[in-house]
Each structure stands twice: as C-alpha cells, then as structure tokens.
Amino acid sequence: MSAEKLAKRYAKALFDDAQAKGILEAVNTDMLLVSKTIQDSRELNVFFKNPIIRSAKKIAVLKRIFGEKISADSFSLILLLIDKGREGYMKEVASFFNKTYNDFHHILEVTITTAVPLDNVTEASIKKAIYSKVGEKNLIVKSVVDTKILGGFIVDLGNKVYDASVRNKLSNISNQLIYN
C-alpha cells in the first residue's frame, strides 16, 4: 500500500472518530503539533523510521515529547501506528488529518512568497485578489520571504501556483532567447 493511501486511511479514521466525539478542534491542534514537531526534527524522523528501535522505546520517547500536550485520542492514534509498525508515516497521517480538517471547514492555506516582507496594505490586496478567485473559503495566509525570487511574488494555493516573480520572468525570457 502506498504511503499516501495509508496516511489517508488513518487520518480519515481519526477525523471521523474526533468528529463523532466532538473533539475535532483539539485533535486538529494535536495533529498540527505532531506534524510540526516531526517536520522540524530530522533526528526524530529517522528515529521513527528505524526498524531496529523497539516499540517500547519509541512510545517512551513520544510520551516525553508530547506528554500532556496532546489529547488521549491523538496519543492513541500514535500508539496504534507504532503497534502496526506504521510510525514512520506519523507525519503524513498528521498532515492528511489537517488537510481533511481544512477541507471540511472550507479553509484554504495560501503561501505568499516575496523577496521582501509584505506591508499590510499589499498583503490585504493580495488576499482580496485570492479571495475573489477561490470564493467562499476561509484563507490562512502564510508569508515567506525568499530573496532568490528577486522581486514580485509567488502564490501557492496548494493545487495551483501563480508565479509572478522576477526570477520566473527572467527565466522565461532566457528560454525564449535560447529556443527561438
């Protein structure tokens, strides 16, 4: 079974359970924490994917890391993943849970990459333009500064990317000169 399919199944099961129990918000917060913690730690990622390390050791480490920070329901999913030998997919399961949560609540995460930090007026106008394109979705906008794009901006809507960066325009001009 592919990693994506496996992660979707566990995430969907957790989502359905959390929704039935009325703890969707708390579990979403837990899964955001789990995903970010594993993403930010290469060592933790390698630790969970190492088949030599016993399950009991992995559980002990997780109890130390998350302890009282996540709910019992979220921790039981982690225990289930370890029990089934699927702990290497923990980050993916958490990410798919968050995606399912966002889809359910019509939330769209948008990343705006610019060469310099955005001022409030510019960010508001970009948000307005995005909102007019995506319709009735709640936007969570994350701003990223990347000096390599030279100028302009890149908007990542998850399944679509609008690249209005100077770097992209220069690349297009270069390709036209080379291939025409």
PDB file of C-alpha atoms in Angstrom:
ATOM      1  CA  MET A   1       0.000   0.000   0.000  1.00  0.00           C
ATOM      2  CA  SER A   2       1.319   3.437  -0.879  1.00  0.00           C
ATOM      3  CA  ALA A   3       2.294   5.867   1.865  1.00  0.00           C
ATOM      4  CA  GLU A   4      -0.329   8.355   0.727  1.00  0.00           C
ATOM      5  CA  LYS A   5      -3.132   5.798   0.771  1.00  0.00           C
ATOM      6  CA  LEU A   6      -2.086   4.503   4.181  1.00  0.00           C
ATOM      7  CA  ALA A   7      -1.838   8.002   5.663  1.00  0.00           C
ATOM      8  CA  LYS A   8      -5.243   8.961   4.271  1.00  0.00           C
ATOM      9  CA  ARG A   9      -6.900   5.900   5.834  1.00  0.00           C
ATOM     10  CA  TYR A  10      -5.529   6.532   9.320  1.00  0.00           C
ATOM     11  CA  ALA A  11      -6.208  10.268   9.069  1.00  0.00           C
ATOM     12  CA  LYS A  12      -9.784   9.701   7.895  1.00  0.00           C
ATOM     13  CA  ALA A  13     -10.438   7.220  10.723  1.00  0.00           C
ATOM     14  CA  LEU A  14      -9.102   9.696  13.295  1.00  0.00           C
ATOM     15  CA  PHE A  15     -11.106  12.524  11.719  1.00  0.00           C
ATOM     16  CA  ASP A  16     -14.356  10.528  11.812  1.00  0.00           C
ATOM     17  CA  ASP A  17     -13.736   9.477  15.422  1.00  0.00           C
ATOM     18  CA  ALA A  18     -12.883  13.023  16.532  1.00  0.00           C
ATOM     19  CA  GLN A  19     -15.913  14.420  14.746  1.00  0.00           C
ATOM     20  CA  ALA A  20     -18.214  11.846  16.376  1.00  0.00           C
ATOM     21  CA  LYS A  21     -16.793  12.673  19.820  1.00  0.00           C
ATOM     22  CA  GLY A  22     -16.976  16.439  19.226  1.00  0.00           C
ATOM     23  CA  ILE A  23     -13.238  16.970  19.737  1.00  0.00           C
ATOM     24  CA  LEU A  24     -12.283  17.889  16.196  1.00  0.00           C
ATOM     25  CA  GLU A  25     -10.663  21.206  17.120  1.00  0.00           C
ATOM     26  CA  ALA A  26      -8.493  19.671  19.853  1.00  0.00           C
ATOM     27  CA  VAL A  27      -7.345  16.784  17.661  1.00  0.00           C
ATOM     28  CA  ASN A  28      -6.558  19.173  14.799  1.00  0.00           C
ATOM     29  CA  THR A  29      -4.375  21.210  17.148  1.00  0.00           C
ATOM     30  CA  ASP A  30      -2.676  17.980  18.267  1.00  0.00           C
ATOM     31  CA  MET A  31      -2.014  16.870  14.708  1.00  0.00           C
ATOM     32  CA  LEU A  32      -0.577  20.278  13.823  1.00  0.00           C
ATOM     33  CA  LEU A  33       1.817  19.912  16.758  1.00  0.00           C
ATOM     34  CA  VAL A  34       2.779  16.335  15.816  1.00  0.00           C
ATOM     35  CA  SER A  35       3.358  17.264  12.164  1.00  0.00           C
ATOM     36  CA  LYS A  36       5.442  20.343  13.007  1.00  0.00           C
ATOM     37  CA  THR A  37       7.484  18.533  15.663  1.00  0.00           C
ATOM     38  CA  ILE A  38       8.418  15.697  13.312  1.00  0.00           C
ATOM     39  CA  GLN A  39       8.998  18.042  10.375  1.00  0.00           C
ATOM     40  CA  ASP A  40      11.319  20.253  12.420  1.00  0.00           C
ATOM     41  CA  SER A  41      13.403  17.349  13.726  1.00  0.00           C
ATOM     42  CA  ARG A  42      15.363  15.250  11.265  1.00  0.00           C
ATOM     43  CA  GLU A  43      16.564  13.048  14.136  1.00  0.00           C
ATOM     44  CA  LEU A  44      13.009  12.308  15.230  1.00  0.00           C
ATOM     45  CA  ASN A  45      12.055  11.447  11.667  1.00  0.00           C
ATOM     46  CA  VAL A  46      14.952   8.993  11.394  1.00  0.00           C
ATOM     47  CA  PHE A  47      14.220   7.617  14.871  1.00  0.00           C
ATOM     48  CA  PHE A  48      10.649   6.640  13.938  1.00  0.00           C
ATOM     49  CA  LYS A  49      11.658   5.071  10.651  1.00  0.00           C
ATOM     50  CA  ASN A  50      14.383   2.948  12.273  1.00  0.00           C
ATOM     51  CA  PRO A  51      13.112  -0.662  12.498  1.00  0.00           C
ATOM     52  CA  ILE A  52      15.821  -1.685  14.980  1.00  0.00           C
ATOM     53  CA  ILE A  53      14.496   0.553  17.768  1.00  0.00           C
ATOM     54  CA  ARG A  54      11.858  -1.267  19.816  1.00  0.00           C
ATOM     55  CA  SER A  55       8.289  -0.034  20.055  1.00  0.00           C
ATOM     56  CA  ALA A  56       8.543   0.444  23.823  1.00  0.00           C
ATOM     57  CA  LYS A  57      11.453   2.860  23.359  1.00  0.00           C
ATOM     58  CA  LYS A  58       9.532   4.809  20.703  1.00  0.00           C
ATOM     59  CA  ILE A  59       6.494   5.058  22.983  1.00  0.00           C
ATOM     60  CA  ALA A  60       8.656   6.274  25.864  1.00  0.00           C
ATOM     61  CA  VAL A  61      10.219   8.959  23.669  1.00  0.00           C
ATOM     62  CA  LEU A  62       6.798  10.076  22.434  1.00  0.00           C
ATOM     63  CA  LYS A  63       5.477  10.303  25.987  1.00  0.00           C
ATOM     64  CA  ARG A  64       8.411  12.554  26.847  1.00  0.00           C
ATOM     65  CA  ILE A  65       7.942  14.726  23.756  1.00  0.00           C
ATOM     66  CA  PHE A  66       4.176  15.095  23.781  1.00  0.00           C
ATOM     67  CA  GLY A  67       3.306  14.125  27.350  1.00  0.00           C
ATOM     68  CA  GLU A  68       0.273  16.171  28.342  1.00  0.00           C
ATOM     69  CA  LYS A  69       0.484  18.349  25.212  1.00  0.00           C
ATOM     70  CA  ILE A  70      -1.886  16.198  23.155  1.00  0.00           C
ATOM     71  CA  SER A  71      -5.190  14.510  23.909  1.00  0.00           C
ATOM     72  CA  ALA A  72      -5.610  10.840  24.766  1.00  0.00           C
ATOM     73  CA  ASP A  73      -7.383  10.237  21.445  1.00  0.00           C
ATOM     74  CA  SER A  74      -4.481  11.681  19.463  1.00  0.00           C
ATOM     75  CA  PHE A  75      -1.971   9.721  21.511  1.00  0.00           C
ATOM     76  CA  SER A  76      -3.954   6.512  20.963  1.00  0.00           C
ATOM     77  CA  LEU A  77      -3.582   7.003  17.203  1.00  0.00           C
ATOM     78  CA  ILE A  78       0.179   7.297  17.687  1.00  0.00           C
ATOM     79  CA  LEU A  79       0.166   4.102  19.767  1.00  0.00           C
ATOM     80  CA  LEU A  80      -1.843   2.356  17.049  1.00  0.00           C
ATOM     81  CA  LEU A  81       0.648   3.456  14.391  1.00  0.00           C
ATOM     82  CA  ILE A  82       3.523   2.102  16.492  1.00  0.00           C
ATOM     83  CA  ASP A  83       1.640  -1.139  17.212  1.00  0.00           C
ATOM     84  CA  LYS A  84       1.070  -1.696  13.490  1.00  0.00           C
ATOM     85  CA  GLY A  85       4.655  -0.759  12.592  1.00  0.00           C
ATOM     86  CA  ARG A  86       3.487   2.381  10.776  1.00  0.00           C
ATOM     87  CA  GLU A  87       5.134   5.029  12.970  1.00  0.00           C
ATOM     88  CA  GLY A  88       7.273   6.134  10.027  1.00  0.00           C
ATOM     89  CA  TYR A  89       4.090   7.567   8.491  1.00  0.00           C
ATOM     90  CA  MET A  90       3.135   9.646  11.517  1.00  0.00           C
ATOM     91  CA  LYS A  91       3.961  12.992   9.887  1.00  0.00           C
ATOM     92  CA  GLU A  92       1.977  12.092   6.766  1.00  0.00           C
ATOM     93  CA  VAL A  93      -1.034  10.954   8.810  1.00  0.00           C
ATOM     94  CA  ALA A  94      -0.988  14.213  10.777  1.00  0.00           C
ATOM     95  CA  SER A  95      -0.679  16.252   7.567  1.00  0.00           C
ATOM     96  CA  PHE A  96      -3.580  14.438   5.894  1.00  0.00           C
ATOM     97  CA  PHE A  97      -5.672  14.926   9.028  1.00  0.00           C
ATOM     98  CA  ASN A  98      -5.039  18.678   8.848  1.00  0.00           C
ATOM     99  CA  LYS A  99      -5.876  18.700   5.136  1.00  0.00           C
ATOM    100  CA  THR A 100      -9.131  16.818   5.806  1.00  0.00           C
ATOM    101  CA  TYR A 101      -9.950  19.250   8.609  1.00  0.00           C
ATOM    102  CA  ASN A 102      -9.282  22.250   6.342  1.00  0.00           C
ATOM    103  CA  ASP A 103     -11.390  20.797   3.525  1.00  0.00           C
ATOM    104  CA  PHE A 104     -14.241  20.107   5.941  1.00  0.00           C
ATOM    105  CA  HIS A 105     -14.186  23.701   7.216  1.00  0.00           C
ATOM    106  CA  HIS A 106     -13.557  25.241   3.753  1.00  0.00           C
ATOM    107  CA  ILE A 107     -10.166  26.538   4.818  1.00  0.00           C
ATOM    108  CA  LEU A 108      -7.521  27.193   2.187  1.00  0.00           C
ATOM    109  CA  GLU A 109      -3.901  27.565   3.215  1.00  0.00           C
ATOM    110  CA  VAL A 110      -2.108  30.022   0.985  1.00  0.00           C
ATOM    111  CA  THR A 111       1.606  30.722   0.943  1.00  0.00           C
ATOM    112  CA  ILE A 112       2.768  34.055  -0.452  1.00  0.00           C
ATOM    113  CA  THR A 113       6.479  34.201  -1.193  1.00  0.00           C
ATOM    114  CA  THR A 114       8.080  37.596  -1.746  1.00  0.00           C
ATOM    115  CA  ALA A 115      11.620  38.927  -1.943  1.00  0.00           C
ATOM    116  CA  VAL A 116      10.954  41.427   0.858  1.00  0.00           C
ATOM    117  CA  PRO A 117       8.483  41.349   3.752  1.00  0.00           C
ATOM    118  CA  LEU A 118       4.961  42.409   2.757  1.00  0.00           C
ATOM    119  CA  ASP A 119       3.415  45.515   4.234  1.00  0.00           C
ATOM    120  CA  ASN A 120      -0.173  45.254   5.474  1.00  0.00           C
ATOM    121  CA  VAL A 121      -1.698  47.103   2.503  1.00  0.00           C
ATOM    122  CA  THR A 122      -0.010  44.891  -0.093  1.00  0.00           C
ATOM    123  CA  GLU A 123      -0.855  41.722   1.813  1.00  0.00           C
ATOM    124  CA  ALA A 124      -4.500  42.807   2.091  1.00  0.00           C
ATOM    125  CA  SER A 125      -4.733  43.486  -1.656  1.00  0.00           C
ATOM    126  CA  ILE A 126      -3.189  40.100  -2.493  1.00  0.00           C
ATOM    127  CA  LYS A 127      -5.612  38.406  -0.066  1.00  0.00           C
ATOM    128  CA  LYS A 128      -8.525  40.218  -1.707  1.00  0.00           C
ATOM    129  CA  ALA A 129      -7.408  39.055  -5.163  1.00  0.00           C
ATOM    130  CA  ILE A 130      -7.015  35.469  -3.947  1.00  0.00           C
ATOM    131  CA  TYR A 131     -10.386  35.548  -2.197  1.00  0.00           C
ATOM    132  CA  SER A 132     -12.087  36.726  -5.395  1.00  0.00           C
ATOM    133  CA  LYS A 133     -10.605  33.708  -7.215  1.00  0.00           C
ATOM    134  CA  VAL A 134     -11.298  30.982  -4.625  1.00  0.00           C
ATOM    135  CA  GLY A 135     -14.733  32.103  -3.481  1.00  0.00           C
ATOM    136  CA  GLU A 136     -16.226  31.207  -0.142  1.00  0.00           C
ATOM    137  CA  LYS A 137     -13.184  29.751   1.543  1.00  0.00           C
ATOM    138  CA  ASN A 138     -11.518  30.937   4.703  1.00  0.00           C
ATOM    139  CA  LEU A 139      -7.940  31.869   3.968  1.00  0.00           C
ATOM    140  CA  ILE A 140      -4.956  31.139   6.164  1.00  0.00           C
ATOM    141  CA  VAL A 141      -2.148  33.164   4.669  1.00  0.00           C
ATOM    142  CA  LYS A 142       1.463  32.386   5.414  1.00  0.00           C
ATOM    143  CA  SER A 143       4.052  34.892   4.216  1.00  0.00           C
ATOM    144  CA  VAL A 144       7.522  33.686   3.291  1.00  0.00           C
ATOM    145  CA  VAL A 145      10.492  35.855   2.356  1.00  0.00           C
ATOM    146  CA  ASP A 146      12.856  34.408  -0.264  1.00  0.00           C
ATOM    147  CA  THR A 147      15.375  36.840  -1.729  1.00  0.00           C
ATOM    148  CA  LYS A 148      16.156  34.386  -4.542  1.00  0.00           C
ATOM    149  CA  ILE A 149      12.957  35.334  -6.389  1.00  0.00           C
ATOM    150  CA  LEU A 150      14.458  38.844  -6.848  1.00  0.00           C
ATOM    151  CA  GLY A 151      11.076  40.611  -6.844  1.00  0.00           C
ATOM    152  CA  GLY A 152       7.391  40.082  -7.459  1.00  0.00           C
ATOM    153  CA  PHE A 153       5.620  37.250  -5.666  1.00  0.00           C
ATOM    154  CA  ILE A 154       4.626  33.595  -5.803  1.00  0.00           C
ATOM    155  CA  VAL A 155       1.216  32.487  -4.531  1.00  0.00           C
ATOM    156  CA  ASP A 156       0.861  28.798  -3.665  1.00  0.00           C
ATOM    157  CA  LEU A 157      -2.779  27.735  -3.350  1.00  0.00           C
ATOM    158  CA  GLY A 158      -1.958  24.087  -2.690  1.00  0.00           C
ATOM    159  CA  ASN A 159      -3.012  22.684  -6.052  1.00  0.00           C
ATOM    160  CA  LYS A 160      -2.183  25.819  -8.070  1.00  0.00           C
ATOM    161  CA  VAL A 161       0.842  28.087  -8.105  1.00  0.00           C
ATOM    162  CA  TYR A 162       0.827  31.583  -9.569  1.00  0.00           C
ATOM    163  CA  ASP A 163       4.402  32.706 -10.158  1.00  0.00           C
ATOM    164  CA  ALA A 164       4.756  36.434 -10.783  1.00  0.00           C
ATOM    165  CA  SER A 165       8.362  36.565  -9.615  1.00  0.00           C
ATOM    166  CA  VAL A 166      11.128  38.413 -11.412  1.00  0.00           C
ATOM    167  CA  ARG A 167      13.195  35.203 -11.374  1.00  0.00           C
ATOM    168  CA  ASN A 168      10.432  33.361 -13.272  1.00  0.00           C
ATOM    169  CA  LYS A 169      10.050  36.167 -15.814  1.00  0.00           C
ATOM    170  CA  LEU A 170      13.810  36.275 -16.425  1.00  0.00           C
ATOM    171  CA  SER A 171      13.829  32.504 -16.843  1.00  0.00           C
ATOM    172  CA  ASN A 172      11.017  32.711 -19.399  1.00  0.00           C
ATOM    173  CA  ILE A 173      12.877  35.406 -21.364  1.00  0.00           C
ATOM    174  CA  SER A 174      16.054  33.308 -21.255  1.00  0.00           C
ATOM    175  CA  ASN A 175      14.201  30.244 -22.536  1.00  0.00           C
ATOM    176  CA  GLN A 176      12.655  32.250 -25.373  1.00  0.00           C
ATOM    177  CA  LEU A 177      16.057  33.551 -26.413  1.00  0.00           C
ATOM    178  CA  ILE A 178      17.599  30.097 -26.315  1.00  0.00           C
ATOM    179  CA  TYR A 179      14.824  28.133 -28.022  1.00  0.00           C
ATOM    180  CA  ASN A 180      13.592  30.696 -30.593  1.00  0.00           C
TER     181      ASN A 180
END
